Amino acid sequence: MIASETPVLAVLCGDTRPPDMRAIEAEAVVRYTDAAGLADALSGADAFFVYDFLSTAVPGAWHAADRLRWLHIASAGVDPVLFPGLQESDVVLTNSRGVFDGAIAEYVLGVVLTFAKDFARSWDLQKQRQWKHRESERISGRRVLVVGTGPIGRSIARMLRAAGMSVAGVGRRPRAGDPDFGDVYASSELSRHLPGADYVVAVAPLTEQTKGMFDAEAFGVMKPGSRFVNVGRGELVVTSDLIGALRDGPLGGAALDVFDTEPLPAESPLWTMENVLISPHMSGDFVGWRNTLVEVFADNFRRWRAGEALRNVVDKQLGYVPSETLRQG
Amino acid sequence: MIASETPVLAVLCGDTRPPDMRAIEAEAVVRYTDAAGLADALSGADAFFVYDFLSTAVPGAWHAADRLRWLHIASAGVDPVLFPGLQESDVVLTNSRGVFDGAIAEYVLGVVLTFAKDFARSWDLQKQRQWKHRESERISGRRVLVVGTGPIGRSIARMLRAAGMSVAGVGRRPRAGDPDFGDVYASSELSRHLPGADYVVAVAPLTEQTKGMFDAEAFGVMKPGSRFVNVGRGELVVTSDLIGALRDGPLGGAALDVFDTEPLPAESPLWTMENVLISPHMSGDFVGWRNTLVEVFADNFRRWRAGEALRNVVDKQLGYVPSETLRQG
């Protein structure tokens, strides 16, 4: 584009507008909108910032996107905007890779330690003023399978390895000697490697291939007493199968930050299961994350205006930023 | 001693006898006793295994120790047996250094993450089936002061550093460039370094010098919102001053595994303070710890029978195994 033209930017946000947009407002006509106004905002827009990254409103308003060239989403997972209309278009899709990695890795290590050290029970006993000594587990040497080897999975693997755990990955490209994962096994071999793991961490992108990959068959081969951690997407899991595996075995526990329906409905049996830790899709959302998300967008916006290559360009067929691209970046 | 003589070993234990003592029972006359029978058991005993390591019964029965040459305690802290009668005697004192290091380090990392990720509140909200998103803290780059640079403190420093935190130590010998602590500051300079720490971890041995070192003056200079973790001994802390600093500031929270009175009395206000995590002196007690404690004792027992140098000989004036000795070991 010619830099002297003022581009139109549509920003999908809920009640909370993105902070610190002044630099962008100086360079573009910015149309803030909620889901109801989205089609109007997209009509004539050159760029589109999906700040409300869990919104499902984009496909329904897509018909109005008559001159859109770039869509940026304020999340790592792009599944809410990965629909045929976008995939088949020339619109470039970028994501917010890197923002959440470290915080999610800390969260995963925290829930692993919460299980091993029985902290939830300590918290319950404290409320009853009960002094009840128990023995606790070591995490050192315990085996973790990280399913998903993108940047977040890598950050998790690095953190758990640093804390003394024995880590392997499951991903698209099997390989040995990875500095963070050690061995990476092929996704097609998942069921062979689940039985050896004390902890299984789901952090794969949600695609047609990964949807429902954690089902009764997968849970059925897991080690008795092992724990399942989901920081990817709720739809990676067949929730009724997870509940069955927690109730009847083999699972010893689950820490869940994401769910197939969010907020998790009040009637879900997961809320009251003793061996389940629930958090409301917040594992990556550290203090300052919203500002960081806008910084990542602003950096790409500057590149877009200058005609430079954008960062974090998503392969719209794969559904994520391929790691080959990352290595070049 | 002449190996053909059968030595007499007194073992102080409560309701639970040490496991796996068969190898030792084949080599010694073993007298298992509780506090009430301790004086009788010590009379004529050559060696003494204090398995009930929190018992306060040893000083009162010491008069009966008429031929004792060695006392081994099943803990890292030796304060329950460090009284003038033992200090002035020729009895060699050894401890169970090394058994608890890794488990306590994992516990400390776990409570740090519990604070940063607000897990206790997530657990409360879960019980109310409430979905309430919050932002959470990163631990990366946060500053920790580990007060106590023995093997447990070192293990904590190593673990927190591996998890991305910025660590320094406080100990007897100030130095720079320690592989685990980085900088170690002199204990006399504690108050200069407390204000910079986001987390302060107490893991010093309990001696005349360290008793009550965390008092109103020390808490008073800590950073507003900082957290205090005690995995050393309850008596390192003036409990009423800790309660004041939690109630009125500057402390943002405390994780306490040890207390000046154990079990913590039901009337203690600590039980119900929202920003306090209580566990019942269990941070080091991993599954299998009792067997490991007996293995450590059995190793020293074999050395003692063979006339070899014992491991983990405590300096009875200092009150711990000096690290100079450890480096030689």
XYZ file of C-alpha atoms in Angstrom:
658
model
C 0.000 0.000 0.000
C 1.011 3.625 -0.329
C 2.020 4.916 3.075
C 0.253 8.222 2.621
C -3.149 6.536 2.514
C -4.709 6.144 5.927
C -5.716 2.511 6.353
C -8.867 1.382 8.075
C -8.366 -0.999 10.987
C -11.238 -2.983 12.501
C -10.721 -4.043 16.131
C -12.985 -6.721 17.572
C -13.162 -6.299 21.334
C -15.654 -7.030 24.052
C -16.217 -4.772 27.021
C -12.495 -4.151 27.361
C -10.742 -2.114 24.680
C -7.066 -2.857 24.039
C -4.813 -0.510 26.055
C -2.238 1.860 24.607
C -3.525 2.076 21.029
C -2.567 5.747 20.591
C 0.372 5.116 18.270
C -1.850 3.032 16.020
C -4.732 5.510 16.174
C -2.325 8.145 14.821
C -1.679 6.001 11.736
C -5.077 4.438 10.975
C -8.792 4.967 11.153
C -9.584 2.570 13.983
C -13.056 1.075 14.248
C -13.618 -0.569 17.621
C -16.528 -2.965 17.534
C -18.230 -5.786 19.370
C -19.629 -8.883 17.666
C -22.898 -7.169 16.745
C -21.193 -4.389 14.801
C -18.489 -6.529 13.251
C -19.835 -6.755 9.686
C -20.180 -2.966 9.478
C -16.663 -2.513 10.848
C -15.147 -4.996 8.390
C -16.711 -3.357 5.358
C -13.945 -1.268 3.807
C -11.361 -2.313 6.430
C -7.783 -3.017 5.313
C -6.652 -4.717 8.497
C -8.391 -6.536 11.324
C -7.164 -6.948 14.910
C -9.053 -9.744 16.683
C -8.404 -8.604 20.242
C -11.322 -10.605 21.688
C -9.532 -13.779 20.683
C -12.157 -16.231 21.915
C -14.975 -14.603 19.976
C -16.749 -16.864 17.498
C -18.151 -13.901 15.547
C -15.620 -13.719 12.719
C -17.010 -16.354 10.281
C -20.508 -14.834 10.402
C -19.273 -11.354 9.482
C -16.701 -12.465 6.921
C -18.947 -11.677 3.935
C -18.474 -7.985 4.674
C -14.647 -8.130 4.488
C -14.407 -6.602 1.030
C -10.843 -5.266 1.032
C -9.184 -6.952 3.978
C -5.528 -7.907 3.540
C -4.356 -8.767 7.049
C -5.875 -10.333 10.172
C -3.929 -10.408 13.458
C -5.221 -12.333 16.471
C -4.266 -11.591 20.075
C -3.682 -15.244 20.933
C -1.417 -18.146 20.068
C -4.229 -20.474 18.980
C -5.895 -19.351 15.742
C -8.749 -21.870 15.717
C -11.487 -19.207 16.225
C -10.574 -17.631 12.873
C -9.525 -20.737 10.958
C -12.557 -21.319 8.750
C -12.751 -21.941 4.992
C -13.555 -18.311 4.107
C -10.277 -17.142 5.615
C -8.267 -20.164 4.572
C -9.234 -19.759 0.930
C -8.723 -16.004 0.882
C -5.501 -14.058 0.314
C -5.771 -12.481 3.765
C -2.537 -12.913 5.717
C -3.062 -14.315 9.197
C -0.660 -13.543 12.070
C -0.824 -14.549 15.716
C 0.646 -13.515 19.076
C 3.172 -16.270 19.374
C 5.628 -15.847 22.244
C 3.529 -13.724 24.575
C 2.166 -16.592 26.649
C 5.026 -19.115 26.570
C 6.800 -18.338 29.828
C 3.676 -17.749 31.904
C 2.070 -21.007 30.721
C 5.265 -22.944 31.449
C 5.248 -21.566 35.000
C 1.583 -22.491 35.368
C 2.215 -26.080 34.227
C 5.133 -26.486 36.626
C 2.928 -25.037 39.351
C 0.103 -27.537 38.846
C 2.580 -30.440 38.628
C 3.986 -29.363 42.010
C 0.475 -28.841 43.377
C -0.312 -32.479 42.596
C 3.033 -33.823 43.834
C 2.985 -31.853 47.089
C -0.763 -32.299 47.716
C -1.198 -28.551 48.176
C -4.953 -28.534 47.558
C -5.465 -30.920 50.464
C -3.145 -28.845 52.656
C -5.310 -25.830 51.856
C -8.475 -27.749 52.807
C -6.939 -29.048 56.043
C -5.779 -25.548 56.924
C -9.363 -24.297 56.806
C -10.291 -26.992 59.302
C -7.261 -26.081 61.476
C -6.100 -29.664 61.056
C -2.444 -30.651 61.385
C -2.157 -33.825 59.351
C 1.289 -34.920 58.191
C 1.473 -36.766 54.852
C 4.301 -37.922 52.672
C 4.538 -36.214 49.312
C 5.912 -37.030 45.890
C 9.141 -35.910 44.297
C 8.882 -34.473 40.776
C 12.544 -35.178 40.076
C 12.838 -37.923 37.461
C 9.096 -38.143 36.840
C 8.239 -38.561 33.178
C 6.310 -35.935 31.253
C 4.959 -36.176 27.724
C 4.348 -32.738 26.203
C 1.892 -33.148 23.339
C 2.504 -30.143 21.090
C 5.980 -28.918 20.220
C 5.302 -25.302 19.253
C 6.805 -22.431 21.229
C 4.530 -22.919 24.254
C 5.200 -26.666 24.383
C 8.896 -25.958 24.070
C 8.811 -23.451 26.915
C 6.953 -25.989 29.092
C 9.482 -28.713 28.233
C 12.409 -26.440 29.052
C 10.913 -25.450 32.417
C 9.985 -28.985 33.510
C 13.392 -30.273 32.448
C 15.098 -27.500 34.440
C 13.075 -28.604 37.473
C 14.482 -32.113 37.181
C 11.732 -33.922 35.292
C 12.291 -36.333 32.422
C 10.668 -34.829 29.326
C 9.700 -36.005 25.842
C 7.544 -34.393 23.166
C 4.932 -35.460 20.655
C 4.798 -33.484 17.435
C 4.641 -33.414 13.684
C 8.307 -34.123 13.007
C 9.773 -37.010 15.053
C 13.400 -36.469 16.013
C 15.972 -37.138 18.707
C 18.350 -34.825 20.535
C 16.128 -31.771 20.668
C 17.649 -29.411 23.268
C 14.362 -28.977 25.140
C 12.351 -32.089 24.374
C 15.067 -34.676 23.982
C 13.034 -37.146 21.958
C 10.066 -35.969 19.913
C 7.727 -38.785 18.886
C 5.351 -38.660 15.917
C 1.747 -37.792 16.731
C 0.703 -41.049 15.043
C 2.650 -42.922 17.740
C 0.981 -41.120 20.653
C -0.698 -44.212 22.091
C 2.645 -46.016 22.293
C 4.133 -43.283 24.476
C 1.213 -42.363 26.736
C 1.606 -45.400 29.044
C 5.108 -44.358 30.172
C 4.192 -40.862 31.310
C 3.474 -39.707 34.865
C 2.179 -36.405 33.468
C 0.695 -35.718 30.024
C 0.492 -32.054 28.981
C -1.843 -31.105 26.117
C -0.683 -27.976 24.306
C -1.236 -28.865 20.628
C -2.969 -26.364 18.349
C -6.619 -27.171 17.687
C -6.955 -28.471 14.128
C -9.038 -31.127 12.388
C -6.243 -33.600 13.210
C -6.005 -32.800 16.923
C -9.685 -32.290 17.759
C -10.771 -34.924 20.279
C -7.355 -36.628 20.251
C -7.650 -37.234 23.997
C -10.531 -39.684 24.027
C -11.404 -42.889 25.892
C -8.845 -44.815 23.875
C -6.019 -42.394 24.704
C -6.937 -42.049 28.382
C -7.372 -45.816 28.554
C -3.679 -46.523 27.945
C -2.351 -43.925 30.384
C -0.460 -45.006 33.485
C -2.619 -45.622 36.559
C -2.466 -42.547 38.772
C -0.977 -40.334 36.059
C -2.119 -36.737 35.684
C -3.396 -34.879 32.636
C -2.797 -31.138 32.152
C -4.642 -29.160 29.458
C -3.367 -25.697 28.571
C -4.121 -26.053 24.851
C -7.771 -26.043 23.912
C -10.734 -27.761 25.509
C -11.699 -29.328 22.183
C -8.508 -31.422 22.153
C -10.352 -33.536 24.719
C -13.541 -35.578 24.650
C -14.729 -34.208 27.968
C -17.046 -37.094 28.852
C -14.155 -39.515 28.298
C -11.905 -37.409 30.530
C -14.532 -37.447 33.270
C -14.806 -41.225 32.937
C -11.029 -41.675 33.177
C -10.905 -39.475 36.279
C -13.830 -41.269 37.908
C -12.992 -44.884 37.042
C -9.275 -44.659 36.263
C -6.630 -44.752 35.097
C -6.159 -41.007 35.632
C -5.031 -39.832 39.067
C -5.844 -36.190 38.414
C -6.262 -33.396 35.905
C -5.408 -29.695 35.842
C -7.595 -27.931 33.327
C -7.250 -24.331 32.204
C -9.323 -24.723 29.015
C -12.672 -26.360 28.289
C -14.813 -27.170 25.281
C -17.389 -24.740 26.669
C -16.125 -21.600 28.399
C -16.992 -20.471 30.996
C -17.268 -24.053 32.237
C -21.004 -24.603 32.889
C -21.997 -24.706 36.564
C -23.487 -28.179 36.092
C -20.203 -29.745 34.911
C -19.152 -32.605 37.198
C -15.538 -31.426 36.800
C -16.099 -28.611 39.332
C -16.535 -30.983 42.246
C -14.138 -33.800 41.394
C -11.540 -34.011 44.144
C -8.651 -34.790 41.827
C -9.336 -31.924 39.400
C -7.823 -28.424 39.485
C -9.794 -25.893 37.475
C -8.636 -22.453 36.412
C -10.557 -20.093 34.104
C -8.416 -19.939 30.925
C -5.839 -17.731 32.592
C -2.609 -19.719 32.578
C -0.917 -17.375 30.109
C -2.431 -14.142 31.322
C 0.249 -12.539 33.447
C 0.025 -8.996 34.794
C 0.794 -6.822 31.767
C -0.270 -9.373 29.131
C -2.778 -7.020 27.503
C -0.126 -4.377 26.974
C 2.234 -6.998 25.598
C -0.447 -8.189 23.166
C -0.868 -4.643 21.864
C 2.935 -4.266 21.583
C 3.099 -7.412 19.448
C 0.287 -6.123 17.233
C 1.842 -2.642 17.032
C 5.161 -4.135 15.924
C 3.447 -5.997 13.104
C 1.360 -2.939 12.252
C 4.526 -0.881 11.821
C 5.979 -3.620 9.581
C 2.769 -3.776 7.549
C 2.752 -0.018 7.016
C 6.427 -0.108 5.981
C 5.874 -3.014 3.604
C 8.183 -5.281 5.632
C 7.635 -8.998 6.265
C 5.209 -9.637 9.095
C 6.142 -11.713 12.139
C 4.274 -14.877 13.141
C 2.598 -15.589 9.822
C 0.293 -18.578 10.297
C 0.209 -21.413 7.769
C -3.550 -21.386 7.189
C -3.610 -25.033 6.149
C -1.589 -26.277 9.148
C -3.268 -23.913 11.592
C -0.134 -22.566 13.267
C 3.187 -20.843 12.584
C 5.452 -23.651 11.332
C 8.643 -23.960 13.338
C 10.667 -23.821 10.093
C 9.442 -20.239 9.699
C 10.273 -19.508 13.306
C 13.847 -20.619 12.907
C 14.246 -18.247 9.989
C 12.615 -15.420 11.959
C 36.139 -50.723 69.186
C 36.802 -54.401 68.609
C 34.514 -55.614 65.880
C 33.759 -58.851 67.635
C 32.030 -57.080 70.525
C 28.338 -56.579 69.951
C 27.547 -52.892 70.504
C 24.396 -51.653 72.172
C 22.309 -49.240 70.100
C 19.523 -47.153 71.620
C 16.832 -46.032 69.164
C 14.451 -43.266 70.215
C 11.223 -43.618 68.278
C 7.615 -42.784 68.853
C 4.751 -44.973 67.715
C 6.504 -45.681 64.428
C 9.646 -47.807 64.475
C 12.229 -47.191 61.760
C 11.724 -49.552 58.805
C 14.284 -52.011 57.503
C 16.545 -52.273 60.560
C 17.321 -55.979 60.060
C 20.902 -55.468 58.877
C 21.608 -53.365 61.952
C 19.820 -55.739 64.301
C 22.194 -58.489 63.077
C 25.177 -56.408 64.217
C 23.991 -54.770 67.446
C 21.766 -55.181 70.454
C 19.040 -52.718 69.496
C 16.953 -51.115 72.225
C 13.878 -49.391 70.788
C 12.416 -46.930 73.234
C 10.037 -44.025 73.603
C 10.769 -40.918 75.673
C 9.679 -42.550 78.933
C 12.164 -45.433 78.626
C 15.007 -43.386 77.179
C 17.233 -43.178 80.282
C 17.094 -46.963 80.737
C 17.897 -47.502 77.063
C 20.854 -45.082 77.126
C 22.464 -46.748 80.137
C 25.212 -48.943 78.726
C 24.502 -47.928 75.112
C 27.425 -47.336 72.737
C 25.452 -45.618 70.002
C 22.184 -43.688 69.864
C 19.888 -43.250 66.845
C 17.447 -40.365 67.402
C 14.817 -41.445 64.895
C 12.066 -39.355 66.509
C 13.995 -36.262 65.528
C 11.587 -33.702 66.972
C 11.576 -35.285 70.441
C 12.734 -33.030 73.258
C 13.506 -35.993 75.549
C 17.257 -36.284 74.997
C 18.597 -33.653 77.472
C 16.508 -35.059 80.348
C 17.855 -38.604 79.861
C 21.432 -37.614 79.119
C 22.659 -38.373 82.669
C 22.201 -42.093 81.898
C 24.484 -42.058 78.831
C 27.444 -43.644 80.589
C 29.376 -45.075 77.645
C 27.898 -43.391 74.601
C 30.305 -42.546 71.777
C 28.044 -41.642 68.841
C 24.651 -39.984 68.343
C 22.990 -39.908 64.905
C 19.830 -37.884 64.290
C 17.339 -38.595 61.509
C 17.069 -34.945 60.483
C 19.127 -32.134 59.037
C 18.540 -29.743 61.946
C 20.269 -30.876 65.158
C 18.796 -28.270 67.506
C 16.772 -30.833 69.552
C 20.029 -32.504 70.666
C 22.303 -29.470 70.811
C 22.482 -28.843 74.560
C 25.532 -28.277 76.797
C 25.707 -31.899 77.980
C 26.224 -33.150 74.442
C 28.292 -30.182 73.292
C 30.789 -30.638 76.143
C 30.983 -34.412 75.786
C 33.177 -36.451 73.452
C 30.113 -37.974 71.794
C 30.284 -37.595 68.009
C 27.133 -36.115 66.482
C 26.063 -36.895 62.909
C 22.965 -35.813 61.013
C 20.953 -36.833 57.947
C 22.199 -34.151 55.620
C 21.160 -34.595 52.001
C 17.987 -36.604 52.495
C 15.601 -33.666 52.426
C 17.338 -31.231 50.054
C 15.581 -32.013 46.789
C 12.107 -32.455 48.246
C 12.297 -29.175 50.173
C 13.526 -27.332 47.081
C 10.523 -28.641 45.144
C 8.216 -27.604 47.976
C 9.622 -24.051 48.016
C 9.263 -23.697 44.241
C 5.718 -25.027 44.606
C 4.663 -22.444 47.187
C 6.310 -19.637 45.201
C 4.239 -20.684 42.160
C 1.131 -21.084 44.339
C 1.472 -17.434 45.365
C 2.350 -16.181 41.872
C -0.453 -18.090 40.137
C -3.037 -17.514 42.892
C -3.789 -21.247 43.067
C -5.354 -21.155 46.533
C -7.978 -18.718 45.301
C -8.578 -20.832 42.188
C -9.213 -23.789 44.492
C -11.691 -21.754 46.562
C -13.481 -20.460 43.464
C -13.688 -23.989 42.062
C -15.627 -25.121 45.141
C -18.111 -22.346 44.486
C -18.254 -23.326 40.779
C -17.169 -19.786 39.981
C -15.402 -18.881 36.738
C -13.436 -15.757 37.574
C -10.532 -14.786 35.342
C -7.594 -13.021 37.014
C -4.173 -11.983 35.843
C -1.319 -13.753 37.548
C 2.321 -13.022 38.284
C 5.409 -14.274 36.511
C 8.139 -15.749 38.711
C 10.792 -15.179 36.030
C 13.204 -12.502 37.180
C 11.665 -12.162 40.634
C 14.235 -11.781 43.388
C 14.666 -14.371 46.108
C 16.853 -14.148 49.183
C 17.669 -17.597 50.587
C 18.704 -17.177 54.227
C 20.812 -20.228 55.020
C 23.443 -21.561 52.628
C 23.732 -25.174 53.787
C 22.845 -28.064 51.485
C 19.079 -27.454 51.688
C 19.462 -23.729 51.006
C 21.760 -24.544 48.117
C 19.266 -26.994 46.648
C 16.512 -24.360 46.930
C 18.727 -21.741 45.265
C 19.580 -24.089 42.420
C 15.926 -24.982 41.808
C 14.619 -21.401 41.916
C 17.437 -20.224 39.649
C 16.643 -23.020 37.180
C 13.036 -21.812 37.141
C 14.165 -18.346 36.080
C 14.262 -16.484 39.380
C 17.034 -14.141 40.467
C 18.655 -15.658 43.571
C 21.037 -14.516 46.286
C 22.011 -16.100 49.602
C 22.685 -14.995 53.153
C 25.219 -17.041 55.102
C 28.244 -17.154 57.330
C 30.869 -16.586 54.619
C 30.079 -13.703 52.235
C 31.273 -14.342 48.706
C 30.490 -13.686 45.039
C 30.227 -16.043 42.093
C 28.766 -19.033 43.914
C 27.387 -21.381 41.222
C 23.995 -21.696 42.926
C 23.616 -18.529 44.992
C 25.531 -16.036 42.898
C 26.153 -13.534 45.684
C 26.165 -14.656 49.306
C 25.820 -11.798 51.774
C 26.964 -11.890 55.397
C 24.259 -12.638 57.958
C 25.167 -9.378 59.705
C 24.069 -7.521 56.560
C 20.654 -9.225 56.354
C 18.642 -6.050 56.896
C 20.398 -4.348 53.973
C 19.307 -7.074 51.575
C 15.779 -7.873 52.761
C 14.191 -4.794 51.093
C 15.172 -5.937 47.584
C 13.605 -9.401 47.769
C 10.222 -10.463 46.394
C 10.549 -13.736 48.301
C 12.566 -14.440 51.469
C 13.207 -18.106 52.283
C 14.260 -19.034 55.825
C 16.325 -22.231 55.910
C 19.095 -21.396 58.396
C 19.938 -23.888 61.141
C 18.485 -22.985 64.536
C 21.298 -21.733 66.772
C 21.672 -19.049 69.438
C 22.627 -16.659 66.623
C 19.644 -17.386 64.373
C 16.886 -17.766 66.970
C 14.284 -15.048 66.434
C 16.247 -13.464 63.582
C 12.993 -12.777 61.731
C 11.443 -10.232 64.062
C 9.503 -6.984 63.708
C 12.656 -5.168 62.673
C 13.460 -7.676 59.909
C 9.889 -7.917 58.623
C 9.627 -4.131 58.833
C 12.201 -3.553 56.085
C 10.836 -6.152 53.658
C 9.334 -5.073 50.361
C 5.595 -4.327 50.429
C 3.757 -7.389 49.119
C 6.773 -9.686 49.422
C 6.335 -13.252 50.648
C 8.104 -15.108 53.434
C 8.729 -18.878 53.273
C 9.877 -20.838 56.330
C 11.209 -24.355 55.814
C 13.896 -24.047 58.507
C 12.643 -23.961 62.072
C 9.719 -22.123 63.618
C 11.998 -20.578 66.241
C 13.864 -18.599 63.569
C 10.782 -16.382 63.629
C 9.127 -14.247 66.287
C 5.654 -15.524 65.455
C 3.729 -12.551 66.860
C 5.871 -10.228 64.711
C 5.199 -12.367 61.635
C 1.464 -12.201 62.295
C 1.711 -8.432 62.638
C 3.630 -8.086 59.365
C 1.039 -10.236 57.558
C -1.868 -8.321 59.056
C -0.577 -4.748 58.803
C 2.131 -5.106 56.137
C 4.557 -5.114 54.579
C 4.273 -8.858 53.950
C 1.998 -10.012 51.139
C 1.979 -13.636 52.231
C 3.747 -16.454 54.014
C 4.168 -20.177 53.395
C 4.987 -21.917 56.649
C 5.996 -25.540 57.051
C 7.509 -25.146 60.534
C 6.312 -23.414 63.696
C 7.653 -22.584 67.131
C 4.994 -24.916 68.555
C 4.163 -28.072 66.571
C 1.487 -29.120 65.890
C 0.414 -25.528 65.359
C -2.179 -24.850 68.094
C -5.785 -24.655 66.893
C -6.120 -21.150 68.336
C -3.274 -19.702 66.236
C -4.500 -16.842 64.031
C -2.201 -18.135 61.267
C -4.692 -20.893 60.368
C -7.297 -18.446 59.082
C -5.166 -15.724 57.525
C -6.001 -15.535 53.823
C -2.458 -14.886 52.682
C -0.903 -17.772 54.653
C -0.235 -21.306 53.407
C 0.257 -23.819 56.209
C 1.692 -27.314 55.889
C 2.458 -29.642 58.808
C 6.289 -29.899 58.799
C 6.254 -32.168 55.768
C 8.123 -30.274 53.058
C 11.041 -32.726 53.047
C 9.086 -35.892 53.684
C 8.771 -37.536 50.294
C 7.410 -41.043 49.797
C 10.273 -43.295 50.875
C 11.951 -40.772 53.193
C 11.835 -43.090 56.215
C 13.677 -45.806 54.330
C 16.206 -43.271 53.100
C 16.781 -42.049 56.654
C 17.526 -45.609 57.781
C 19.845 -46.099 54.790
C 21.812 -42.987 55.777
C 22.050 -44.247 59.356
C 22.980 -47.778 58.233
C 25.782 -46.407 56.061
C 27.247 -44.525 59.019
C 26.700 -47.552 61.282
C 28.754 -49.714 58.926
C 31.501 -47.063 58.894
C 31.427 -46.844 62.692
C 31.746 -50.623 63.053
C 34.631 -50.656 60.570
C 36.418 -47.789 62.287
C 36.070 -45.532 59.228
C 35.355 -41.798 59.275
C 31.661 -41.026 59.729
C 29.720 -38.928 57.226
C 27.938 -35.693 58.188
C 29.795 -34.982 61.422
C 28.220 -31.919 63.022
C 30.352 -29.127 64.461
C 28.754 -29.054 67.906
C 29.698 -25.430 68.487
C 28.367 -24.191 65.131
C 25.322 -26.470 65.192
C 25.626 -27.885 61.677
C 27.974 -29.712 59.310
C 30.380 -27.003 58.102
C 30.502 -26.759 54.321
C 34.319 -27.035 54.455
C 33.828 -30.591 55.744
C 31.272 -31.277 53.015
C 33.649 -30.266 50.269
C 36.216 -32.705 51.601
C 33.599 -35.471 51.846
